[in-house]
mmCIF file of C-alpha atoms in Angstrom:
data_model
loop_
_atom_site.group_PDB
_atom_site.id
_atom_site.type_symbol
_atom_site.label_atom_id
_atom_site.label_comp_id
_atom_site.label_asym_id
_atom_site.label_seq_id
_atom_site.Cartn_x
_atom_site.Cartn_y
_atom_site.Cartn_z
ATOM 1 C CA UNK A 88 2.744 75.607 -109.126
ATOM 2 C CA UNK A 89 0.187 78.418 -108.866
ATOM 3 C CA UNK A 90 1.299 79.067 -105.307
ATOM 4 C CA UNK A 91 4.893 79.448 -106.517
ATOM 5 C CA UNK A 92 3.736 81.861 -109.224
ATOM 6 C CA UNK A 93 1.855 83.913 -106.634
ATOM 7 C CA UNK A 94 4.867 83.976 -104.309
ATOM 8 C CA UNK A 95 7.067 85.057 -107.206
ATOM 9 C CA UNK A 96 4.714 87.927 -108.090
ATOM 10 C CA UNK A 97 4.781 89.098 -104.494
ATOM 11 C CA UNK A 98 8.553 88.880 -104.334
ATOM 12 C CA UNK A 99 8.652 86.078 -101.776
ATOM 13 C CA UNK A 100 10.739 83.845 -104.071
ATOM 14 C CA UNK A 101 13.917 84.858 -105.829
ATOM 15 C CA UNK A 102 13.949 84.468 -109.650
ATOM 16 C CA UNK A 103 16.598 81.714 -109.548
ATOM 17 C CA UNK A 104 14.672 79.721 -106.940
ATOM 18 C CA UNK A 105 11.446 80.124 -108.917
ATOM 19 C CA UNK A 106 13.141 78.909 -112.107
ATOM 20 C CA UNK A 107 14.620 75.900 -110.306
ATOM 21 C CA UNK A 108 11.235 74.927 -108.860
ATOM 22 C CA UNK A 109 9.508 75.130 -112.251
ATOM 23 C CA UNK A 110 12.234 73.053 -113.924
ATOM 24 C CA UNK A 111 12.143 70.431 -111.166
ATOM 25 C CA UNK A 112 8.365 70.192 -111.411
ATOM 26 C CA UNK A 113 8.472 69.723 -115.189
ATOM 27 C CA UNK A 114 11.235 67.123 -115.019
ATOM 28 C CA UNK A 115 9.360 65.121 -112.378
ATOM 29 C CA UNK A 116 6.310 64.997 -114.668
ATOM 30 C CA UNK A 117 8.188 63.804 -117.751
ATOM 31 C CA UNK A 118 6.890 60.573 -119.228
ATOM 32 C CA UNK A 119 7.786 58.434 -122.220
ATOM 33 C CA UNK A 120 5.737 59.192 -125.294
ATOM 34 C CA UNK A 121 3.327 56.448 -126.326
ATOM 35 C CA UNK A 122 3.176 57.877 -129.842
ATOM 36 C CA UNK A 123 6.894 57.937 -130.703
ATOM 37 C CA UNK A 124 9.346 55.030 -130.747
ATOM 38 C CA UNK A 125 13.060 55.175 -131.613
ATOM 39 C CA UNK A 126 14.044 51.739 -132.924
ATOM 40 C CA UNK A 127 17.701 51.196 -132.046
ATOM 41 C CA UNK A 128 19.884 49.098 -134.302
ATOM 42 C CA UNK A 129 22.672 48.772 -131.721
ATOM 43 C CA UNK A 130 23.419 45.508 -129.938
ATOM 44 C CA UNK A 131 25.401 47.016 -127.092
ATOM 45 C CA UNK A 132 25.305 49.892 -124.650
ATOM 46 C CA UNK A 133 24.952 53.417 -126.064
ATOM 47 C CA UNK A 134 28.071 55.427 -125.231
ATOM 48 C CA UNK A 135 27.398 58.672 -127.073
ATOM 49 C CA UNK A 136 24.437 60.676 -128.377
ATOM 50 C CA UNK A 137 24.181 64.022 -130.139
ATOM 51 C CA UNK A 138 21.475 65.857 -132.069
ATOM 52 C CA UNK A 139 22.824 67.967 -134.918
ATOM 53 C CA UNK A 140 23.253 71.664 -134.135
ATOM 54 C CA UNK A 141 22.082 73.002 -137.498
ATOM 55 C CA UNK A 142 18.581 71.530 -137.930
ATOM 56 C CA UNK A 143 17.988 69.831 -134.591
ATOM 57 C CA UNK A 144 16.638 66.900 -136.535
ATOM 58 C CA UNK A 145 19.212 64.125 -136.853
ATOM 59 C CA UNK A 146 20.338 62.048 -133.898
ATOM 60 C CA UNK A 147 23.800 60.470 -134.017
ATOM 61 C CA UNK A 148 24.618 57.557 -131.725
ATOM 62 C CA UNK A 149 27.705 55.481 -130.971
ATOM 63 C CA UNK A 150 27.673 52.147 -129.157
ATOM 64 C CA UNK A 151 29.890 49.559 -127.526
ATOM 65 C CA UNK A 152 29.306 47.115 -130.407
ATOM 66 C CA UNK A 153 31.490 49.404 -132.584
ATOM 67 C CA UNK A 154 28.497 50.729 -134.514
ATOM 68 C CA UNK A 155 27.292 54.271 -135.215
ATOM 69 C CA UNK A 156 23.794 55.134 -136.435
ATOM 70 C CA UNK A 157 21.811 58.175 -137.566
ATOM 71 C CA UNK A 158 18.091 58.687 -136.836
ATOM 72 C CA UNK A 159 15.611 61.244 -138.134
ATOM 73 C CA UNK A 160 13.755 62.179 -134.949
ATOM 74 C CA UNK A 161 11.278 64.511 -136.686
ATOM 75 C CA UNK A 162 10.072 62.402 -139.612
ATOM 76 C CA UNK A 163 8.952 58.848 -138.865
ATOM 77 C CA UNK A 164 10.058 55.879 -140.963
ATOM 78 C CA UNK A 165 6.658 54.229 -140.709
ATOM 79 C CA UNK A 166 3.580 54.058 -138.484
ATOM 80 C CA UNK A 167 1.940 51.287 -136.490
ATOM 81 C CA UNK A 168 -1.188 50.881 -134.419
ATOM 82 C CA UNK A 169 -3.501 52.465 -136.994
ATOM 83 C CA UNK A 170 -1.090 55.337 -137.418
ATOM 84 C CA UNK A 171 -0.892 56.227 -133.728
ATOM 85 C CA UNK A 172 2.685 55.053 -133.103
ATOM 86 C CA UNK A 173 5.460 56.708 -135.115
ATOM 87 C CA UNK A 174 8.447 54.417 -135.646
ATOM 88 C CA UNK A 175 11.842 56.040 -136.154
ATOM 89 C CA UNK A 176 14.301 53.501 -137.528
ATOM 90 C CA UNK A 177 17.911 54.394 -138.255
ATOM 91 C CA UNK A 178 18.524 55.977 -141.648
ATOM 92 C CA UNK A 179 21.853 54.168 -141.857
ATOM 93 C CA UNK A 180 24.463 52.596 -139.617
ATOM 94 C CA UNK A 181 28.130 51.659 -139.868
ATOM 95 C CA UNK A 182 29.542 48.760 -137.877
ATOM 96 C CA UNK A 183 32.343 46.181 -137.842
ATOM 97 C CA UNK A 184 31.150 44.796 -141.160
ATOM 98 C CA UNK A 185 31.917 48.075 -142.862
ATOM 99 C CA UNK A 186 35.207 48.064 -144.721
ATOM 100 C CA UNK A 187 36.507 51.070 -142.760
ATOM 101 C CA UNK A 188 34.448 50.559 -139.617
ATOM 102 C CA UNK A 189 35.768 50.591 -136.065
ATOM 103 C CA UNK A 190 36.903 47.319 -134.517
ATOM 104 C CA UNK A 191 36.118 48.142 -130.892
ATOM 105 C CA UNK A 192 33.593 50.194 -128.936
ATOM 106 C CA UNK A 193 32.772 53.710 -130.116
ATOM 107 C CA UNK A 194 33.189 56.022 -127.145
ATOM 108 C CA UNK A 195 32.386 59.336 -128.835
ATOM 109 C CA UNK A 196 30.204 60.329 -131.800
ATOM 110 C CA UNK A 197 29.753 63.996 -132.728
ATOM 111 C CA UNK A 198 28.403 65.990 -135.657
ATOM 112 C CA UNK A 199 30.475 68.487 -137.582
ATOM 113 C CA UNK A 200 29.135 71.690 -135.951
ATOM 114 C CA UNK A 201 27.977 73.589 -139.049
ATOM 115 C CA UNK A 202 26.967 70.810 -141.431
ATOM 116 C CA UNK A 203 25.352 67.385 -141.135
ATOM 117 C CA UNK A 204 27.388 66.235 -144.121
ATOM 118 C CA UNK A 205 30.166 65.065 -141.775
ATOM 119 C CA UNK A 206 30.342 63.316 -138.431
ATOM 120 C CA UNK A 207 33.221 62.158 -136.251
ATOM 121 C CA UNK A 208 33.647 58.963 -134.243
ATOM 122 C CA UNK A 209 36.277 58.033 -131.679
ATOM 123 C CA UNK A 210 36.884 54.464 -130.587
ATOM 124 C CA UNK A 211 38.784 52.191 -128.240
ATOM 125 C CA UNK A 212 40.584 50.862 -131.323
ATOM 126 C CA UNK A 213 42.811 53.998 -131.131
ATOM 127 C CA UNK A 214 41.245 55.676 -134.183
ATOM 128 C CA UNK A 215 39.301 58.867 -134.797
ATOM 129 C CA UNK A 216 37.407 58.757 -138.090
ATOM 130 C CA UNK A 217 35.661 61.485 -140.048
ATOM 131 C CA UNK A 218 32.720 60.176 -142.067
ATOM 132 C CA UNK A 219 30.865 61.504 -145.099
ATOM 133 C CA UNK A 220 27.195 61.231 -144.157
ATOM 134 C CA UNK A 221 25.968 60.942 -147.743
ATOM 135 C CA UNK A 222 28.307 58.128 -148.806
ATOM 136 C CA UNK A 223 28.970 56.569 -145.356
ATOM 137 C CA UNK A 224 32.662 56.474 -146.237
ATOM 138 C CA UNK A 225 35.649 57.468 -144.129
ATOM 139 C CA UNK A 226 37.205 60.640 -145.525
ATOM 140 C CA UNK A 227 39.842 61.054 -142.816
ATOM 141 C CA UNK A 228 41.463 58.773 -140.245
ATOM 142 C CA UNK A 229 43.628 59.790 -137.288
ATOM 143 C CA UNK A 230 45.666 57.137 -135.483
ATOM 144 C CA UNK A 231 45.884 57.906 -131.764
ATOM 145 C CA UNK A 232 48.381 56.550 -129.189
ATOM 146 C CA UNK A 233 45.681 54.926 -127.042
ATOM 147 C CA UNK A 234 41.958 54.446 -126.468
ATOM 148 C CA UNK A 235 39.880 57.467 -127.436
ATOM 149 C CA UNK A 236 37.616 58.599 -124.595
ATOM 150 C CA UNK A 237 36.200 61.873 -125.927
ATOM 151 C CA UNK A 238 36.223 64.086 -128.991
ATOM 152 C CA UNK A 239 34.920 67.631 -129.360
ATOM 153 C CA UNK A 240 34.704 70.398 -131.954
ATOM 154 C CA UNK A 241 34.105 74.086 -131.287
ATOM 155 C CA UNK A 242 30.683 75.420 -132.273
ATOM 156 C CA UNK A 243 32.145 78.940 -132.547
ATOM 157 C CA UNK A 244 35.219 78.232 -134.656
ATOM 158 C CA UNK A 245 35.625 80.190 -137.873
ATOM 159 C CA UNK A 246 39.436 80.130 -138.008
ATOM 160 C CA UNK A 247 40.119 76.426 -137.477
ATOM 161 C CA UNK A 248 38.648 72.939 -137.997
ATOM 162 C CA UNK A 249 40.183 71.161 -135.022
ATOM 163 C CA UNK A 250 39.014 68.007 -133.285
ATOM 164 C CA UNK A 251 40.166 67.922 -129.678
ATOM 165 C CA UNK A 252 40.800 64.346 -128.547
ATOM 166 C CA UNK A 253 41.095 62.976 -125.030
ATOM 167 C CA UNK A 254 42.749 59.557 -124.846
ATOM 168 C CA UNK A 255 44.394 57.292 -122.307
ATOM 169 C CA UNK A 256 47.633 59.074 -123.200
ATOM 170 C CA UNK A 257 48.554 62.085 -121.051
ATOM 171 C CA UNK A 258 48.647 64.487 -123.995
ATOM 172 C CA UNK A 259 45.649 66.188 -125.569
ATOM 173 C CA UNK A 260 45.862 66.068 -129.355
ATOM 174 C CA UNK A 261 44.304 68.468 -131.828
ATOM 175 C CA UNK A 262 43.423 66.858 -135.173
ATOM 176 C CA UNK A 263 43.093 69.265 -138.095
ATOM 177 C CA UNK A 264 40.404 68.258 -140.601
ATOM 178 C CA UNK A 265 41.576 70.809 -143.149
ATOM 179 C CA UNK A 266 45.074 69.287 -143.397
ATOM 180 C CA UNK A 267 44.450 65.719 -142.229
ATOM 181 C CA UNK A 268 47.288 65.950 -139.702
ATOM 182 C CA UNK A 269 47.822 66.707 -136.024
ATOM 183 C CA UNK A 270 47.988 70.462 -135.403
ATOM 184 C CA UNK A 271 49.813 70.157 -132.081
ATOM 185 C CA UNK A 272 49.623 68.514 -128.662
ATOM 186 C CA UNK A 273 48.840 69.949 -125.236
ATOM 187 C CA UNK A 274 50.997 68.575 -122.428
ATOM 188 C CA UNK A 275 50.240 68.975 -118.743
ATOM 189 C CA UNK A 276 48.053 66.154 -117.494
ATOM 190 C CA UNK A 277 49.768 63.395 -115.559
ATOM 191 C CA UNK A 278 47.286 60.662 -116.505
ATOM 192 C CA UNK A 279 44.770 59.828 -119.215
ATOM 193 C CA UNK A 280 42.431 62.580 -120.449
ATOM 194 C CA UNK A 281 38.803 61.524 -119.995
ATOM 195 C CA UNK A 282 36.928 64.556 -121.310
ATOM 196 C CA UNK A 283 37.453 67.624 -123.486
ATOM 197 C CA UNK A 284 35.108 70.571 -124.094
ATOM 198 C CA UNK A 285 35.496 73.769 -126.104
ATOM 199 C CA UNK A 286 34.568 77.086 -124.552
ATOM 200 C CA UNK A 287 31.197 78.584 -125.481
ATOM 201 C CA UNK A 288 32.687 82.103 -125.463
ATOM 202 C CA UNK A 289 35.975 81.687 -127.349
ATOM 203 C CA UNK A 290 36.994 79.442 -130.239
ATOM 204 C CA UNK A 291 40.560 79.292 -128.884
ATOM 205 C CA UNK A 292 39.836 78.077 -125.338
ATOM 206 C CA UNK A 293 39.706 74.348 -124.562
ATOM 207 C CA UNK A 294 38.906 72.716 -121.210
ATOM 208 C CA UNK A 295 40.155 69.216 -120.394
ATOM 209 C CA UNK A 296 39.678 66.851 -117.467
ATOM 210 C CA UNK A 297 41.979 63.949 -116.661
ATOM 211 C CA UNK A 298 42.347 60.916 -114.458
ATOM 212 C CA UNK A 299 44.874 62.943 -112.448
ATOM 213 C CA UNK A 300 41.958 64.884 -110.934
ATOM 214 C CA UNK A 301 42.841 68.143 -112.676
ATOM 215 C CA UNK A 302 40.763 70.386 -114.927
ATOM 216 C CA UNK A 303 42.953 72.442 -117.251
ATOM 217 C CA UNK A 304 42.122 75.501 -119.343
ATOM 218 C CA UNK A 305 44.098 75.987 -122.534
ATOM 219 C CA UNK A 306 44.489 78.781 -125.047
ATOM 220 C CA UNK A 307 45.534 76.721 -128.057
ATOM 221 C CA UNK A 308 47.431 79.707 -129.514
ATOM 222 C CA UNK A 309 49.888 79.619 -126.621
ATOM 223 C CA UNK A 310 52.090 77.000 -124.968
ATOM 224 C CA UNK A 311 50.920 75.540 -121.671
ATOM 225 C CA UNK A 312 47.598 75.853 -119.886
ATOM 226 C CA UNK A 313 46.644 79.161 -118.285
ATOM 227 C CA UNK A 314 44.494 77.792 -115.449
ATOM 228 C CA UNK A 315 44.413 74.573 -113.422
ATOM 229 C CA UNK A 316 41.629 73.460 -111.084
ATOM 230 C CA UNK A 317 43.238 70.788 -108.951
ATOM 231 C CA UNK A 318 41.846 70.452 -105.449
ATOM 232 C CA UNK A 319 44.360 67.816 -104.369
ATOM 233 C CA UNK A 320 47.344 70.052 -105.226
ATOM 234 C CA UNK A 321 46.025 73.501 -104.314
ATOM 235 C CA UNK A 322 43.970 75.328 -101.702
ATOM 236 C CA UNK A 323 40.808 75.228 -103.797
ATOM 237 C CA UNK A 324 37.992 73.931 -101.656
ATOM 238 C CA UNK A 325 39.994 74.356 -98.429
ATOM 239 C CA UNK A 326 39.479 76.880 -95.661
ATOM 240 C CA UNK A 327 42.054 79.695 -96.080
ATOM 241 C CA UNK A 328 44.499 80.205 -93.178
ATOM 242 C CA UNK A 329 43.463 82.768 -90.558
ATOM 243 C CA UNK A 330 45.873 85.686 -90.289
ATOM 244 C CA UNK A 331 47.260 86.546 -86.858
ATOM 245 C CA UNK A 332 45.909 90.114 -87.012
ATOM 246 C CA UNK A 333 42.427 88.911 -87.930
ATOM 247 C CA UNK A 334 42.458 86.458 -85.045
ATOM 248 C CA UNK A 335 43.560 89.196 -82.654
ATOM 249 C CA UNK A 336 40.816 91.568 -83.834
ATOM 250 C CA UNK A 337 38.202 88.883 -83.306
#
């Protein structure tokens, strides 16, 4: 590493290359902590994880056994090994036994962006549910036309409270928490929508990816997407045709 630092000071390495080398070196040296243990309550594979964006303290998880759990990753539940090993057990969980719990695998679990008082889960049982963290009760339920693959909320939004949902249906649906109804749908994909992400620069821009191989950019204030990245249907990723004049000049 010191050699890389010396080369960077002498200008032999570009800043981006230097940053990449440092990150790679740190990642390769990562090891599991022997003093911290997250005790999972799930009995199936973990499909979704997110740490809250407000405090960076609470970890939300969703699993294939239809359960969701919340962990405090900063304050341990108890200690073992003469106080050397911090055990972090889930603060609470909701599963099939819950009166309003999901019936099938939870594919997506996200925090409400500005408050840990709410979290959202999407499941293969065709439902998106908004939960009150304090009471562990469902405060809102959206029935979708198919399996829910991904949900997302904008971290920038100040004008809307929309949950973007990608399902096995071809349409992207926007669920409005403030009204408890669907705001509108975005049509354009030709197959199921596997992932949705909000832009980090605009609260109105949504990016979606589908099984049709296309990535679509939407401005939710307007009809239709304004950009499509689809290599199979366009010249993206292909060598552009050589013009006759350019060939002659060469």
